Tab-separated table of N, CA and C in Angstrom:
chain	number	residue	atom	x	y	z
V	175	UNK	N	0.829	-1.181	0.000
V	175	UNK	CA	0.000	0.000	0.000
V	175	UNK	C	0.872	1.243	0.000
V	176	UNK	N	0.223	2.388	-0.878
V	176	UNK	CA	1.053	3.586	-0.717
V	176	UNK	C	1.410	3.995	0.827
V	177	UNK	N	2.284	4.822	0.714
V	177	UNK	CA	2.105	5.566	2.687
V	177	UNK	C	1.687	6.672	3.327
V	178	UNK	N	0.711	7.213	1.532
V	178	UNK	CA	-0.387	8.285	2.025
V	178	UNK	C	-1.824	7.500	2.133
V	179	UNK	N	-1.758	6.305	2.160
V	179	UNK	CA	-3.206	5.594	2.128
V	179	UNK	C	-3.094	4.791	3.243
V	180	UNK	N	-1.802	4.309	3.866
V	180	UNK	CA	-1.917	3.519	4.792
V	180	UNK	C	-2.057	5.247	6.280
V	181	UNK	N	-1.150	6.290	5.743
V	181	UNK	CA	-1.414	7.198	6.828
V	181	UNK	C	-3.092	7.800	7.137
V	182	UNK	N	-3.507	7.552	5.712
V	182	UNK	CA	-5.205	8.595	5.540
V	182	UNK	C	-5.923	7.446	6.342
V	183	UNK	N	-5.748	6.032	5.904
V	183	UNK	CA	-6.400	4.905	6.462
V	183	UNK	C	-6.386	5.268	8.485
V	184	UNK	N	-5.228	5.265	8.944
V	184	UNK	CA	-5.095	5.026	10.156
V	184	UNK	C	-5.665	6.133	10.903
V	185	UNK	N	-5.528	7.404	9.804
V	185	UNK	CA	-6.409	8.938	10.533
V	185	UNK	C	-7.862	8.908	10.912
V	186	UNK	N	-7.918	8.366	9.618
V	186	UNK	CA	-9.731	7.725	9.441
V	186	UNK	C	-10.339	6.686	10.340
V	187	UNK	N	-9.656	5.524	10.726
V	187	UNK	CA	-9.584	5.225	12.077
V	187	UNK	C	-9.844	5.676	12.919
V	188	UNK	N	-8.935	6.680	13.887
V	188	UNK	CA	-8.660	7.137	14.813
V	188	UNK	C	-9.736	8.227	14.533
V	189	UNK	N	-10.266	9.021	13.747
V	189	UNK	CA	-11.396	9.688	14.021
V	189	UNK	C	-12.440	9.051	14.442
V	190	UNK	N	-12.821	7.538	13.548
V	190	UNK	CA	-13.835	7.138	13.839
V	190	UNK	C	-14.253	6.421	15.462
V	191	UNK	N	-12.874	6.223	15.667
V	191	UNK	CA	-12.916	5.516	16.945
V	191	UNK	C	-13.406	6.674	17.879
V	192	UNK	N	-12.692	8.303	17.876
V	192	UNK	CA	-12.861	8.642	18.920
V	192	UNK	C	-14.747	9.955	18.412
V	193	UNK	N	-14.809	9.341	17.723
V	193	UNK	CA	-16.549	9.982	17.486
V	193	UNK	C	-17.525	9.390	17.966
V	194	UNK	N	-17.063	8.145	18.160
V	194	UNK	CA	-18.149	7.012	18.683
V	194	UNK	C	-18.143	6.964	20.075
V	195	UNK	N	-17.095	7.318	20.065
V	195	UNK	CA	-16.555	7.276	22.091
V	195	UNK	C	-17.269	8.708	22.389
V	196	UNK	N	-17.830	9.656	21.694
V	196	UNK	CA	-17.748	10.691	22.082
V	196	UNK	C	-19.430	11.296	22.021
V	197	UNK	N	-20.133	10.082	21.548
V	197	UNK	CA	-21.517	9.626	21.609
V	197	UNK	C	-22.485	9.464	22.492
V	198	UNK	N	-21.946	10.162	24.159
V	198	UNK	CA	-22.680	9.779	25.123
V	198	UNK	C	-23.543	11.225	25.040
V	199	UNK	N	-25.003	10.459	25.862
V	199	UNK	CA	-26.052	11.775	26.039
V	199	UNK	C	-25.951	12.087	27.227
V	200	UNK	N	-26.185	13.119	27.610
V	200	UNK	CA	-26.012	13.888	29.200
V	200	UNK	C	-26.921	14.914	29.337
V	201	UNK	N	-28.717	14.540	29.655
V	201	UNK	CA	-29.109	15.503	29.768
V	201	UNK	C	-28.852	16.673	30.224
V	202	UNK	N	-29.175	17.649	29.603
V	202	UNK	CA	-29.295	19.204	30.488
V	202	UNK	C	-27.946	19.596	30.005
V	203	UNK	N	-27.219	19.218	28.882
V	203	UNK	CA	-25.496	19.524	29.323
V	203	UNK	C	-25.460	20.977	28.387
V	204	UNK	N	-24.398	21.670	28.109
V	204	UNK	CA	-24.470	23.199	27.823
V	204	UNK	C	-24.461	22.729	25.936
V	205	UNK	N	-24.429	21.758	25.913
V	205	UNK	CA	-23.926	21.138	24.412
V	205	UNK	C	-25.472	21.306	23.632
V	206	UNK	N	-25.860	21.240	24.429
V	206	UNK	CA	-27.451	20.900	24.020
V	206	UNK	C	-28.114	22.140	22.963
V	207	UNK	N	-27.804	23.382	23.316
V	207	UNK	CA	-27.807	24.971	22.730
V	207	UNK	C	-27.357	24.394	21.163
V	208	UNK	N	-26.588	23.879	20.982
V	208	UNK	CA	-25.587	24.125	19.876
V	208	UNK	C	-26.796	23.186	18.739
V	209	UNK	N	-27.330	22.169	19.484
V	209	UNK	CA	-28.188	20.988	19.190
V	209	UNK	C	-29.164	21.734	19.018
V	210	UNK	N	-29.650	22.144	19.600
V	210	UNK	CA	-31.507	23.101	19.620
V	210	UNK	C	-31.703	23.884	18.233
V	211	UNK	N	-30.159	24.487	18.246
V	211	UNK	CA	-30.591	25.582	17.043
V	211	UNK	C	-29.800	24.852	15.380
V	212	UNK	N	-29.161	23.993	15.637
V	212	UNK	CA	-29.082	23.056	14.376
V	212	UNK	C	-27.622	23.482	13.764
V	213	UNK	N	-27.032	24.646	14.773
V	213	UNK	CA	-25.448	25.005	14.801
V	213	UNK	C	-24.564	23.821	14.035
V	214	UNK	N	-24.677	22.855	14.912
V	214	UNK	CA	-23.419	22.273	15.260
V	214	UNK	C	-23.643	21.323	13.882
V	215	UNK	N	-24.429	21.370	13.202
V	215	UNK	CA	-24.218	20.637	11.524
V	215	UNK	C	-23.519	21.463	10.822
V	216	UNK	N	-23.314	23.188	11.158
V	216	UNK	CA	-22.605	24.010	10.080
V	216	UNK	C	-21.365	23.774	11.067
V	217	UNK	N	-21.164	23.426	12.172
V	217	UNK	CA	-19.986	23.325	13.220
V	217	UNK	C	-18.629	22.252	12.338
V	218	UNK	N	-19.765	20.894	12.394
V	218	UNK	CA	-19.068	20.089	12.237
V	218	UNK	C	-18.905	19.659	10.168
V	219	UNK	N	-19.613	20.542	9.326
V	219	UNK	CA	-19.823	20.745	8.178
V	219	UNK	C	-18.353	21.978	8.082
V	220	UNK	N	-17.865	22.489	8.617
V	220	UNK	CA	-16.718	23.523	8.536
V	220	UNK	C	-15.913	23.266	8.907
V	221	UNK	N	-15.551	22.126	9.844
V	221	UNK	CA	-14.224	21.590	10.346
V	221	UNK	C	-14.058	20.131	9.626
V	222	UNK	N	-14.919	19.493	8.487
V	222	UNK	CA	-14.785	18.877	7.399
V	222	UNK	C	-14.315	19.100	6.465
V	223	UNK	N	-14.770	20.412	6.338
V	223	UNK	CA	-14.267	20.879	4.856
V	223	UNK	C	-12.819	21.310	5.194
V	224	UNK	N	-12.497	22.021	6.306
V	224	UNK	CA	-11.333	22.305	6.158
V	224	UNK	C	-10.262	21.177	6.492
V	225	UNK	N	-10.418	19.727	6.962
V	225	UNK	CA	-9.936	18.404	6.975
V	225	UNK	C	-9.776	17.884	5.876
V	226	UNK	N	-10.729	17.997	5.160
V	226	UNK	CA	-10.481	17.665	3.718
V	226	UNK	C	-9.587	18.074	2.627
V	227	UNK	N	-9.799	19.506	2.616
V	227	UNK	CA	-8.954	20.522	2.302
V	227	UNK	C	-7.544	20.613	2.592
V	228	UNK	N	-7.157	19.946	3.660
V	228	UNK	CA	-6.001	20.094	4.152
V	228	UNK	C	-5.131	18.986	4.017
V	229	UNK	N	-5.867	17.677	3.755
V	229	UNK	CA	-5.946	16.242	3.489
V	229	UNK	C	-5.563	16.556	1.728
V	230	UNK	N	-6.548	17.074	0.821
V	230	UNK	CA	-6.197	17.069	-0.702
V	230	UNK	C	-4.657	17.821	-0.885
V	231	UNK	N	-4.572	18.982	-0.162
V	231	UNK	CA	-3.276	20.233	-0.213
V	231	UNK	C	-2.084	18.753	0.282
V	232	UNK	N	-2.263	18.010	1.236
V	232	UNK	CA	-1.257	17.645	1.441
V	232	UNK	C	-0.836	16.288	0.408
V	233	UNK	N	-1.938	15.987	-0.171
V	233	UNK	CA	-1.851	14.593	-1.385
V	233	UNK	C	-1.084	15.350	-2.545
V	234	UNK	N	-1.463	16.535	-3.264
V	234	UNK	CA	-0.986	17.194	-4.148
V	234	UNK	C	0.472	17.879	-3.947
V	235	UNK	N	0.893	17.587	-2.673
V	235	UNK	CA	1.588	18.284	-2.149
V	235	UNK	C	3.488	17.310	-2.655
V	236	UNK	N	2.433	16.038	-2.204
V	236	UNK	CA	3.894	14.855	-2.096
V	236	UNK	C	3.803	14.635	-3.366
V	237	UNK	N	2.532	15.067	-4.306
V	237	UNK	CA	2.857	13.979	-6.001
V	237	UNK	C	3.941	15.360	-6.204
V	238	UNK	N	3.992	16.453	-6.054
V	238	UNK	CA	5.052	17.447	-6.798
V	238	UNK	C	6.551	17.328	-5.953
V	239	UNK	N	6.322	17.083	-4.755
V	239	UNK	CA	7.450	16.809	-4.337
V	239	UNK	C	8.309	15.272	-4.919
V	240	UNK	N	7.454	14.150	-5.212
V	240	UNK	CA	7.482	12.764	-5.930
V	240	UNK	C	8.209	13.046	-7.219
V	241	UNK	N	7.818	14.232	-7.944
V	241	UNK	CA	8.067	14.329	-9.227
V	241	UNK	C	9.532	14.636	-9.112
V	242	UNK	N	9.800	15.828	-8.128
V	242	UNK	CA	10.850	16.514	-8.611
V	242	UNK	C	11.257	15.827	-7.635
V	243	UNK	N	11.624	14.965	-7.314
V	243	UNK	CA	12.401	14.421	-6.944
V	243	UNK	C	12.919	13.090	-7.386
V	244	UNK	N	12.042	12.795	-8.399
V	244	UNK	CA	12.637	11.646	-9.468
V	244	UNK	C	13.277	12.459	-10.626
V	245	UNK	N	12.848	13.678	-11.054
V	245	UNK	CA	14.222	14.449	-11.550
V	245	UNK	C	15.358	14.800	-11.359
């Protein structure tokens, strides 16, 4: 496997592991605000995009470094 797919693989992991862990309900908690008004989908919709974003910058990043460095 490449070692930007085995690194994206193990990130992807480790997010998923700790989202699920992070799944508990606690009535009454201050989190709840963010929930009521439907926030926290543009919350977590903006710290995606910029994961992603930062994830593609760094793929494009090693094919130019790959290149010139087989030159």
């Amino acid at each position: 496997m490449n070692k930007f797919t085995r690194i994206f693989l193990v990130l992807t992991m480790m997010m998923v592991s700790v989202i699920t862990h992070a799944q508990t309900t606690v009535p009454n908690e201050p989190n709840d605000f963010m929930h009521s008004n439907g926030r926290i989908y543009v919350v977590v919709a903006v710290v995606l995009t910029i994961l992603l974003g930062m994830f593609v910058y760094l793929f494009m990043l090693d094919k130019k470094i790959s290149q010139m460095e087989k030159k």
